Amino acid sequence: MAEQMGATAPAAQKLADNIERIEALSHRLFSALSERKMPNPGVEGPGPELAMTATSAWMKMLAEQPARVIEQQVNYWGETLKNYTKAQMELAKGSFHAPEDDSPADKRFQNPLWQSHPYFKLVKRQYLTNAEALKRATDELDLSDGTARRRLDWLTNQIIDMMSPTNFLATNPDALERAVQTEGESLVKGLENLVRDVEQHGGEMIVSLADRDAFSVGENIGTAEGRVVHRTPLFELIQYAPTTDQVHELPLIVFPPWINKFYILDLKPQNSLIRWLVGQGHSLFVVSWKNPDASYSDTGIEDYIAAYIDAMDKVRDLTGQHRLNAVGYCIAGTTLSMTLALLNKRGDDRVNSATFFTTLTDFSEQGEFVNFLQNDFVDGIAEEVERHGLMRAPLMSRTMSFLRANDLVWGPAVRSYMLGEAPPAFDLLYWNGDSTNLPGRMAIQYLRGLCQQNLFAGDGFDLMGHRLHISDVKVPLCAVACEGDHIAPWRDCWRGVAQMGSDDKTFLLSESGHVAGIVNPPTRKKYGHYTGGRDFRHGAEAWRESAAFDAGSWWPSWGTWLAERAGRMVPARSPEEGLEAAPGSYVHERAG
């Protein structure tokens, strides 16, 4: 008896300690949730018009084809009854060796219990049955509006992903096994993780994708040597120290997107595009954008274009060169193209060549963003801007995450909140979480004028006293797109390049996605690229058919193209003392 009491005492004490921790964490959670600002229905989901469209289509089908509706219901309940009967039979056998599952492979269901245990197998079968019934019901609705069709399909998939049994403790064998193995400790740690995330995000439940304490910009990422040589209220200009005795005569300036921080180009030494470009003998300048607060609410696209020109002026002053080469990444590439159109209108030839990374300039096809670029959602963002002066970082992060909900929302939430795992120390995900606010005026100009109205590729975008067209971009250019990019699909990037007025156009297509396809150093030998193919008259597929595949990184191909347009070699230029060491101050400002 004494031995039994001795054995159970530590377990009882641990249980008491965990109950006390749960109670304290619950108080913190309720307190943090109370800090959540009043939600804006306009950005929480599609407006009522989509629901009305779907309801009207269903009522129409019910009135005109009642047998079809009844058939859907009968099929659904027939499959449900079949699933239940199979589970009963397997349980009656008294054996957990169920027949093999022939459903498609899905990494959410890797635990062997999904295959062998009748209970979990029933849960999985019924989930797949429900998912198929939802898809079939929406697929068979007669929707004449193509945009409504795409939005309804997207919303249906979001519901299906959200209702996965892996997202609930009682139907997740991994979480239940972990809870038993750790005597409940995993659930307590999961609650700690949940409270931390809610507290960090002002009452919003946004799962942390990476360990925020594992990295420090300027210490173990973003460490390339350089100096901040110019600062304005909107940006810092960093000149990087040369690593070669000679450099190309024409300097190179890189404009990163201001949706995220510039150090995506300088995460670690081995995958740093910044270090690689310096090593190729370029006098390299990179812009680090200000993370705006509400005082920047009236900052517009014209202010960013003015900043481009200001940064170029400073580079030309520091190097004594009239001309330079420029790079724009993502939205910064879109704005670079508008800057080039403006310079062309002004007769200014300062830009010798331009390179675009994953850049959209023709928004006639909105891809996966079609769900967020309709008036109901954009009107909701306009309300946010009116209220806060900004398109705040959490809204942008959430929008991007739900484009890949299983990978960026539900999967990380399960690992963090149900398995009690700490977020991984992954530099790319850390950068992804270090997002920025967008000035209100600029965000609405971009969403309304570029994305919705497609003015730059259409009737023209009126800015700074000129009407700018995509055909006004006439400098030699190279565009890099990524085959798996869901943010800037490569065919859409290609279509914009095809309309530009340059006689010297090169297009490179990298394997992988929006970030991994760009951050693809030659040493990794992971993703190849397509090059060649100068036919821009017969569509993207014709271009691809005429292109050649190279198993290596696109960096060397672009490096050769850039070197041919960078002038002769001259003695290396070292940055002046400047204002402070790279990576500067603006990069450390986190969105509030």
Tab-separated table of N, CA and C in Angstrom, residues 368-484:
chain	number	residue	atom	x	y	z
A	368	GLU	N	-5.787	33.229	-57.660
A	368	GLU	CA	-6.369	32.859	-56.375
A	368	GLU	C	-6.811	34.077	-55.575
A	369	PHE	N	-6.363	35.260	-55.967
A	369	PHE	CA	-6.757	36.469	-55.258
A	369	PHE	C	-8.130	36.979	-55.694
A	370	VAL	N	-8.750	36.295	-56.649
A	370	VAL	CA	-10.064	36.741	-57.107
A	370	VAL	C	-11.051	36.801	-55.945
A	371	ASN	N	-10.858	35.947	-54.933
A	371	ASN	CA	-11.760	35.926	-53.786
A	371	ASN	C	-11.647	37.189	-52.950
A	372	PHE	N	-10.466	37.822	-52.966
A	372	PHE	CA	-10.219	38.976	-52.116
A	372	PHE	C	-10.250	40.301	-52.877
A	373	LEU	N	-10.472	40.240	-54.188
A	373	LEU	CA	-10.420	41.462	-54.990
A	373	LEU	C	-11.791	41.883	-55.504
A	374	GLN	N	-12.844	41.358	-54.871
A	374	GLN	CA	-14.191	41.794	-55.205
A	374	GLN	C	-14.576	42.948	-54.280
A	375	ASN	N	-15.621	43.667	-54.676
A	375	ASN	CA	-15.965	44.897	-53.968
A	375	ASN	C	-16.286	44.683	-52.496
A	376	ASP	N	-16.914	43.535	-52.148
A	376	ASP	CA	-17.261	43.349	-50.742
A	376	ASP	C	-16.013	43.343	-49.870
A	377	PHE	N	-14.986	42.635	-50.312
A	377	PHE	CA	-13.767	42.546	-49.511
A	377	PHE	C	-12.959	43.843	-49.587
A	378	VAL	N	-12.821	44.416	-50.778
A	378	VAL	CA	-12.060	45.660	-50.921
A	378	VAL	C	-12.757	46.791	-50.177
A	379	ASP	N	-14.085	46.803	-50.186
A	379	ASP	CA	-14.814	47.810	-49.401
A	379	ASP	C	-14.511	47.637	-47.913
A	380	GLY	N	-14.402	46.379	-47.478
A	380	GLY	CA	-14.048	46.123	-46.085
A	380	GLY	C	-12.663	46.637	-45.747
A	381	ILE	N	-11.722	46.460	-46.680
A	381	ILE	CA	-10.368	46.988	-46.467
A	381	ILE	C	-10.401	48.508	-46.422
A	382	ALA	N	-11.217	49.119	-47.286
A	382	ALA	CA	-11.346	50.576	-47.279
A	382	ALA	C	-11.858	51.067	-45.926
A	383	GLU	N	-12.767	50.311	-45.314
A	383	GLU	CA	-13.249	50.659	-43.973
A	383	GLU	C	-12.116	50.547	-42.950
A	384	GLU	N	-11.294	49.494	-43.082
A	384	GLU	CA	-10.140	49.331	-42.197
A	384	GLU	C	-9.190	50.524	-42.330
A	385	VAL	N	-8.945	50.916	-43.562
A	385	VAL	CA	-8.046	52.037	-43.822
A	385	VAL	C	-8.621	53.328	-43.236
A	386	GLU	N	-9.919	53.509	-43.396
A	386	GLU	CA	-10.562	54.696	-42.848
A	386	GLU	C	-10.429	54.732	-41.322
A	387	ARG	N	-10.502	53.556	-40.711
A	387	ARG	CA	-10.470	53.469	-39.259
A	387	ARG	C	-9.052	53.590	-38.709
A	388	HIS	N	-8.082	52.952	-39.387
A	388	HIS	CA	-6.736	52.851	-38.829
A	388	HIS	C	-5.679	53.631	-39.614
A	389	GLY	N	-6.004	54.075	-40.835
A	389	GLY	CA	-5.014	54.736	-41.668
A	389	GLY	C	-4.075	53.781	-42.355
A	390	LEU	N	-4.258	52.491	-42.122
A	390	LEU	CA	-3.348	51.465	-42.627
A	390	LEU	C	-4.124	50.236	-43.077
A	391	MET	N	-3.517	49.465	-43.969
A	391	MET	CA	-3.900	48.067	-44.115
A	391	MET	C	-2.942	47.317	-43.210
A	392	ARG	N	-3.441	46.935	-42.043
A	392	ARG	CA	-2.558	46.432	-41.000
A	392	ARG	C	-2.001	45.054	-41.337
A	393	ALA	N	-0.810	44.796	-40.812
A	393	ALA	CA	-0.080	43.574	-41.135
A	393	ALA	C	-0.870	42.301	-40.846
A	394	PRO	N	-1.580	42.178	-39.709
A	394	PRO	CA	-2.305	40.925	-39.461
A	394	PRO	C	-3.318	40.578	-40.537
A	395	LEU	N	-3.998	41.594	-41.094
A	395	LEU	CA	-4.970	41.324	-42.147
A	395	LEU	C	-4.283	40.795	-43.394
A	396	MET	N	-3.160	41.397	-43.762
A	396	MET	CA	-2.411	40.917	-44.923
A	396	MET	C	-1.894	39.491	-44.682
A	397	SER	N	-1.349	39.226	-43.493
A	397	SER	CA	-0.814	37.899	-43.177
A	397	SER	C	-1.913	36.841	-43.224
A	398	ARG	N	-3.067	37.177	-42.651
A	398	ARG	CA	-4.166	36.217	-42.633
A	398	ARG	C	-4.648	35.912	-44.041
A	399	THR	N	-4.750	36.939	-44.878
A	399	THR	CA	-5.186	36.739	-46.256
A	399	THR	C	-4.238	35.799	-46.987
A	400	MET	N	-2.939	36.044	-46.858
A	400	MET	CA	-1.950	35.201	-47.525
A	400	MET	C	-2.005	33.769	-46.989
A	401	SER	N	-2.187	33.620	-45.671
A	401	SER	CA	-2.180	32.289	-45.063
A	401	SER	C	-3.330	31.435	-45.568
A	402	PHE	N	-4.506	32.049	-45.753
A	402	PHE	CA	-5.657	31.254	-46.158
A	402	PHE	C	-5.634	30.880	-47.638
A	403	LEU	N	-4.629	31.329	-48.368
A	403	LEU	CA	-4.420	30.792	-49.707
A	403	LEU	C	-3.866	29.372	-49.632
A	404	ARG	N	-3.223	29.038	-48.510
A	404	ARG	CA	-2.688	27.698	-48.269
A	404	ARG	C	-3.013	27.318	-46.829
A	405	ALA	N	-4.315	27.169	-46.542
A	405	ALA	CA	-4.775	27.062	-45.161
A	405	ALA	C	-4.230	25.825	-44.455
A	406	ASN	N	-4.197	24.678	-45.114
A	406	ASN	CA	-3.718	23.474	-44.432
A	406	ASN	C	-2.256	23.588	-44.026
A	407	ASP	N	-1.456	24.247	-44.867
A	407	ASP	CA	-0.023	24.369	-44.585
A	407	ASP	C	0.301	25.524	-43.649
A	408	LEU	N	-0.478	26.606	-43.723
A	408	LEU	CA	-0.122	27.828	-43.001
A	408	LEU	C	-1.076	28.196	-41.869
A	409	VAL	N	-2.181	27.460	-41.725
A	409	VAL	CA	-3.120	27.748	-40.635
A	409	VAL	C	-3.385	26.486	-39.818
A	410	TRP	N	-4.100	25.518	-40.405
A	410	TRP	CA	-4.549	24.377	-39.621
A	410	TRP	C	-3.412	23.463	-39.191
A	411	GLY	N	-2.493	23.150	-40.090
A	411	GLY	CA	-1.365	22.287	-39.716
A	411	GLY	C	-0.538	22.863	-38.576
A	412	PRO	N	-0.075	24.119	-38.700
A	412	PRO	CA	0.678	24.720	-37.592
A	412	PRO	C	-0.139	24.824	-36.305
A	413	ALA	N	-1.453	25.095	-36.405
A	413	ALA	CA	-2.285	25.189	-35.202
A	413	ALA	C	-2.362	23.844	-34.490
A	414	VAL	N	-2.505	22.769	-35.256
A	414	VAL	CA	-2.547	21.430	-34.646
A	414	VAL	C	-1.242	21.136	-33.926
A	415	ARG	N	-0.133	21.390	-34.598
A	415	ARG	CA	1.170	21.089	-33.975
A	415	ARG	C	1.404	21.942	-32.730
A	416	SER	N	0.985	23.188	-32.769
A	416	SER	CA	1.248	24.093	-31.656
A	416	SER	C	0.270	23.912	-30.509
A	417	TYR	N	-1.036	23.864	-30.804
A	417	TYR	CA	-2.050	23.911	-29.758
A	417	TYR	C	-2.496	22.536	-29.268
A	418	MET	N	-2.417	21.507	-30.120
A	418	MET	CA	-2.858	20.176	-29.690
A	418	MET	C	-1.695	19.236	-29.371
A	419	LEU	N	-0.586	19.387	-30.087
A	419	LEU	CA	0.584	18.556	-29.808
A	419	LEU	C	1.553	19.242	-28.851
A	420	GLY	N	1.361	20.550	-28.641
A	420	GLY	CA	2.200	21.269	-27.686
A	420	GLY	C	3.616	21.500	-28.158
A	421	GLU	N	3.826	21.483	-29.478
A	421	GLU	CA	5.179	21.664	-30.009
A	421	GLU	C	5.528	23.151	-30.085
A	422	ALA	N	6.783	23.448	-29.863
A	422	ALA	CA	7.255	24.828	-30.032
A	422	ALA	C	7.358	25.131	-31.521
A	423	PRO	N	7.127	26.375	-31.932
A	423	PRO	CA	7.301	26.725	-33.347
A	423	PRO	C	8.730	26.438	-33.795
A	424	PRO	N	8.922	26.035	-35.037
A	424	PRO	CA	10.261	25.677	-35.492
A	424	PRO	C	11.181	26.888	-35.651
A	425	ALA	N	12.467	26.656	-35.512
A	425	ALA	CA	13.470	27.705	-35.745
A	425	ALA	C	13.811	27.691	-37.238
A	426	PHE	N	12.941	28.273	-38.045
A	426	PHE	CA	13.043	28.242	-39.510
A	426	PHE	C	13.115	29.681	-39.998
A	427	ASP	N	14.246	30.045	-40.597
A	427	ASP	CA	14.472	31.443	-40.953
A	427	ASP	C	13.437	31.982	-41.937
A	428	LEU	N	13.038	31.171	-42.911
A	428	LEU	CA	12.090	31.638	-43.916
A	428	LEU	C	10.722	31.927	-43.286
A	429	LEU	N	10.286	31.060	-42.372
A	429	LEU	CA	9.009	31.298	-41.703
A	429	LEU	C	9.116	32.460	-40.716
A	430	TYR	N	10.282	32.648	-40.128
A	430	TYR	CA	10.474	33.807	-39.257
A	430	TYR	C	10.299	35.095	-40.066
A	431	TRP	N	10.946	35.144	-41.224
A	431	TRP	CA	10.793	36.312	-42.101
A	431	TRP	C	9.337	36.496	-42.500
A	432	ASN	N	8.651	35.387	-42.827
A	432	ASN	CA	7.258	35.462	-43.242
A	432	ASN	C	6.379	36.082	-42.157
A	433	GLY	N	6.729	35.842	-40.900
A	433	GLY	CA	5.960	36.400	-39.798
A	433	GLY	C	6.339	37.823	-39.436
A	434	ASP	N	7.425	38.321	-40.014
A	434	ASP	CA	7.893	39.681	-39.717
A	434	ASP	C	7.309	40.624	-40.763
A	435	SER	N	5.994	40.686	-40.807
A	435	SER	CA	5.326	41.429	-41.880
A	435	SER	C	5.183	42.901	-41.532
A	436	THR	N	4.664	43.651	-42.481
A	436	THR	CA	4.613	45.108	-42.348
A	436	THR	C	3.204	45.619	-42.629
A	437	ASN	N	2.945	46.808	-42.137
A	437	ASN	CA	1.714	47.511	-42.485
A	437	ASN	C	1.852	48.134	-43.875
A	438	LEU	N	0.725	48.450	-44.479
A	438	LEU	CA	0.717	49.163	-45.752
A	438	LEU	C	0.014	50.503	-45.559
A	439	PRO	N	0.589	51.603	-46.077
A	439	PRO	CA	-0.108	52.894	-45.973
A	439	PRO	C	-1.488	52.820	-46.610
A	440	GLY	N	-2.464	53.462	-45.973
A	440	GLY	CA	-3.839	53.345	-46.431
A	440	GLY	C	-4.052	53.782	-47.864
A	441	ARG	N	-3.554	54.950	-48.229
A	441	ARG	CA	-3.761	55.466	-49.583
A	441	ARG	C	-3.123	54.544	-50.617
A	442	MET	N	-1.905	54.108	-50.346
A	442	MET	CA	-1.218	53.228	-51.289
A	442	MET	C	-1.984	51.912	-51.476
A	443	ALA	N	-2.484	51.327	-50.376
A	443	ALA	CA	-3.190	50.052	-50.450
A	443	ALA	C	-4.442	50.169	-51.324
A	444	ILE	N	-5.196	51.245	-51.156
A	444	ILE	CA	-6.422	51.405	-51.943
A	444	ILE	C	-6.101	51.699	-53.408
A	445	GLN	N	-5.070	52.509	-53.663
A	445	GLN	CA	-4.651	52.742	-55.054
A	445	GLN	C	-4.292	51.419	-55.736
A	446	TYR	N	-3.562	50.607	-55.022
A	446	TYR	CA	-3.124	49.325	-55.581
A	446	TYR	C	-4.326	48.409	-55.843
A	447	LEU	N	-5.206	48.282	-54.848
A	447	LEU	CA	-6.330	47.365	-54.977
A	447	LEU	C	-7.338	47.841	-56.019
A	448	ARG	N	-7.656	49.137	-55.994
A	448	ARG	CA	-8.663	49.660	-56.920
A	448	ARG	C	-8.086	49.891	-58.319
A	449	GLY	N	-7.011	50.673	-58.394
A	449	GLY	CA	-6.508	51.111	-59.686
A	449	GLY	C	-5.754	50.042	-60.452
A	450	LEU	N	-4.933	49.259	-59.746
A	450	LEU	CA	-4.145	48.241	-60.430
A	450	LEU	C	-4.876	46.909	-60.503
A	451	CYS	N	-5.280	46.358	-59.335
A	451	CYS	CA	-5.854	45.017	-59.321
A	451	CYS	C	-7.258	44.960	-59.919
A	452	GLN	N	-8.159	45.836	-59.456
A	452	GLN	CA	-9.547	45.759	-59.925
A	452	GLN	C	-9.737	46.369	-61.309
A	453	GLN	N	-9.200	47.567	-61.534
A	453	GLN	CA	-9.425	48.256	-62.798
A	453	GLN	C	-8.342	47.970	-63.838
A	454	ASN	N	-7.211	47.436	-63.413
A	454	ASN	CA	-6.124	47.063	-64.327
A	454	ASN	C	-5.726	48.227	-65.235
A	455	LEU	N	-5.611	49.407	-64.652
A	455	LEU	CA	-5.393	50.618	-65.450
A	455	LEU	C	-4.023	50.638	-66.136
A	456	PHE	N	-2.994	50.134	-65.464
A	456	PHE	CA	-1.650	50.229	-66.036
A	456	PHE	C	-1.550	49.438	-67.340
A	457	ALA	N	-2.242	48.297	-67.386
A	457	ALA	CA	-2.239	47.494	-68.620
A	457	ALA	C	-3.438	47.806	-69.507
A	458	GLY	N	-4.264	48.762	-69.063
A	458	GLY	CA	-5.456	49.098	-69.838
A	458	GLY	C	-5.450	50.542	-70.299
A	459	ASP	N	-6.349	51.334	-69.736
A	459	ASP	CA	-6.523	52.711	-70.188
A	459	ASP	C	-5.410	53.647	-69.739
A	460	GLY	N	-4.607	53.215	-68.791
A	460	GLY	CA	-3.516	54.051	-68.303
A	460	GLY	C	-3.754	54.486	-66.861
A	461	PHE	N	-2.671	54.555	-66.095
A	461	PHE	CA	-2.726	54.922	-64.676
A	461	PHE	C	-2.230	56.364	-64.554
A	462	ASP	N	-3.112	57.269	-64.132
A	462	ASP	CA	-2.755	58.683	-64.012
A	462	ASP	C	-1.973	58.910	-62.725
A	463	LEU	N	-0.739	59.393	-62.893
A	463	LEU	CA	0.127	59.573	-61.732
A	463	LEU	C	1.197	60.608	-62.055
A	464	MET	N	1.397	61.547	-61.150
A	464	MET	CA	2.488	62.507	-61.214
A	464	MET	C	2.495	63.276	-62.540
A	465	GLY	N	1.298	63.635	-62.989
A	465	GLY	CA	1.174	64.459	-64.176
A	465	GLY	C	1.244	63.713	-65.491
A	466	HIS	N	1.258	62.390	-65.459
A	466	HIS	CA	1.337	61.600	-66.693
A	466	HIS	C	0.363	60.428	-66.616
A	467	ARG	N	-0.068	59.969	-67.775
A	467	ARG	CA	-0.847	58.742	-67.857
A	467	ARG	C	0.115	57.623	-68.251
A	468	LEU	N	0.323	56.692	-67.351
A	468	LEU	CA	1.346	55.653	-67.515
A	468	LEU	C	0.728	54.378	-68.072
A	469	HIS	N	1.411	53.807	-69.080
A	469	HIS	CA	0.982	52.556	-69.689
A	469	HIS	C	2.108	51.529	-69.608
A	470	ILE	N	1.724	50.288	-69.601
A	470	ILE	CA	2.714	49.214	-69.546
A	470	ILE	C	3.632	49.247	-70.767
A	471	SER	N	3.120	49.714	-71.885
A	471	SER	CA	3.924	49.776	-73.111
A	471	SER	C	4.995	50.856	-73.046
A	472	ASP	N	4.926	51.741	-72.040
A	472	ASP	CA	5.948	52.779	-71.874
A	472	ASP	C	7.234	52.237	-71.264
A	473	VAL	N	7.239	50.977	-70.833
A	473	VAL	CA	8.457	50.362	-70.275
A	473	VAL	C	9.301	49.888	-71.454
A	474	LYS	N	10.428	50.598	-71.725
A	474	LYS	CA	11.170	50.334	-72.955
A	474	LYS	C	12.634	50.005	-72.740
A	475	VAL	N	13.074	49.906	-71.488
A	475	VAL	CA	14.475	49.574	-71.230
A	475	VAL	C	14.681	48.080	-71.430
A	476	PRO	N	15.918	47.638	-71.677
A	476	PRO	CA	16.188	46.201	-71.698
A	476	PRO	C	15.762	45.587	-70.369
A	477	LEU	N	15.102	44.439	-70.425
A	477	LEU	CA	14.576	43.884	-69.184
A	477	LEU	C	14.692	42.362	-69.149
A	478	CYS	N	14.765	41.878	-67.908
A	478	CYS	CA	14.749	40.443	-67.635
A	478	CYS	C	13.712	40.207	-66.546
A	479	ALA	N	12.826	39.274	-66.753
A	479	ALA	CA	11.802	38.952	-65.758
A	479	ALA	C	11.984	37.514	-65.295
A	480	VAL	N	11.889	37.322	-63.986
A	480	VAL	CA	12.009	35.988	-63.388
A	480	VAL	C	10.686	35.656	-62.716
A	481	ALA	N	10.057	34.583	-63.134
A	481	ALA	CA	8.822	34.118	-62.509
A	481	ALA	C	9.037	32.697	-61.996
A	482	CYS	N	8.092	32.205	-61.194
A	482	CYS	CA	8.254	30.904	-60.547
A	482	CYS	C	7.075	29.999	-60.879
A	483	GLU	N	7.402	28.788	-61.251
A	483	GLU	CA	6.422	27.843	-61.779
A	483	GLU	C	5.299	27.540	-60.789
A	484	GLY	N	5.614	27.439	-59.496
A	484	GLY	CA	4.612	27.091	-58.494
A	484	GLY	C	4.099	28.281	-57.718
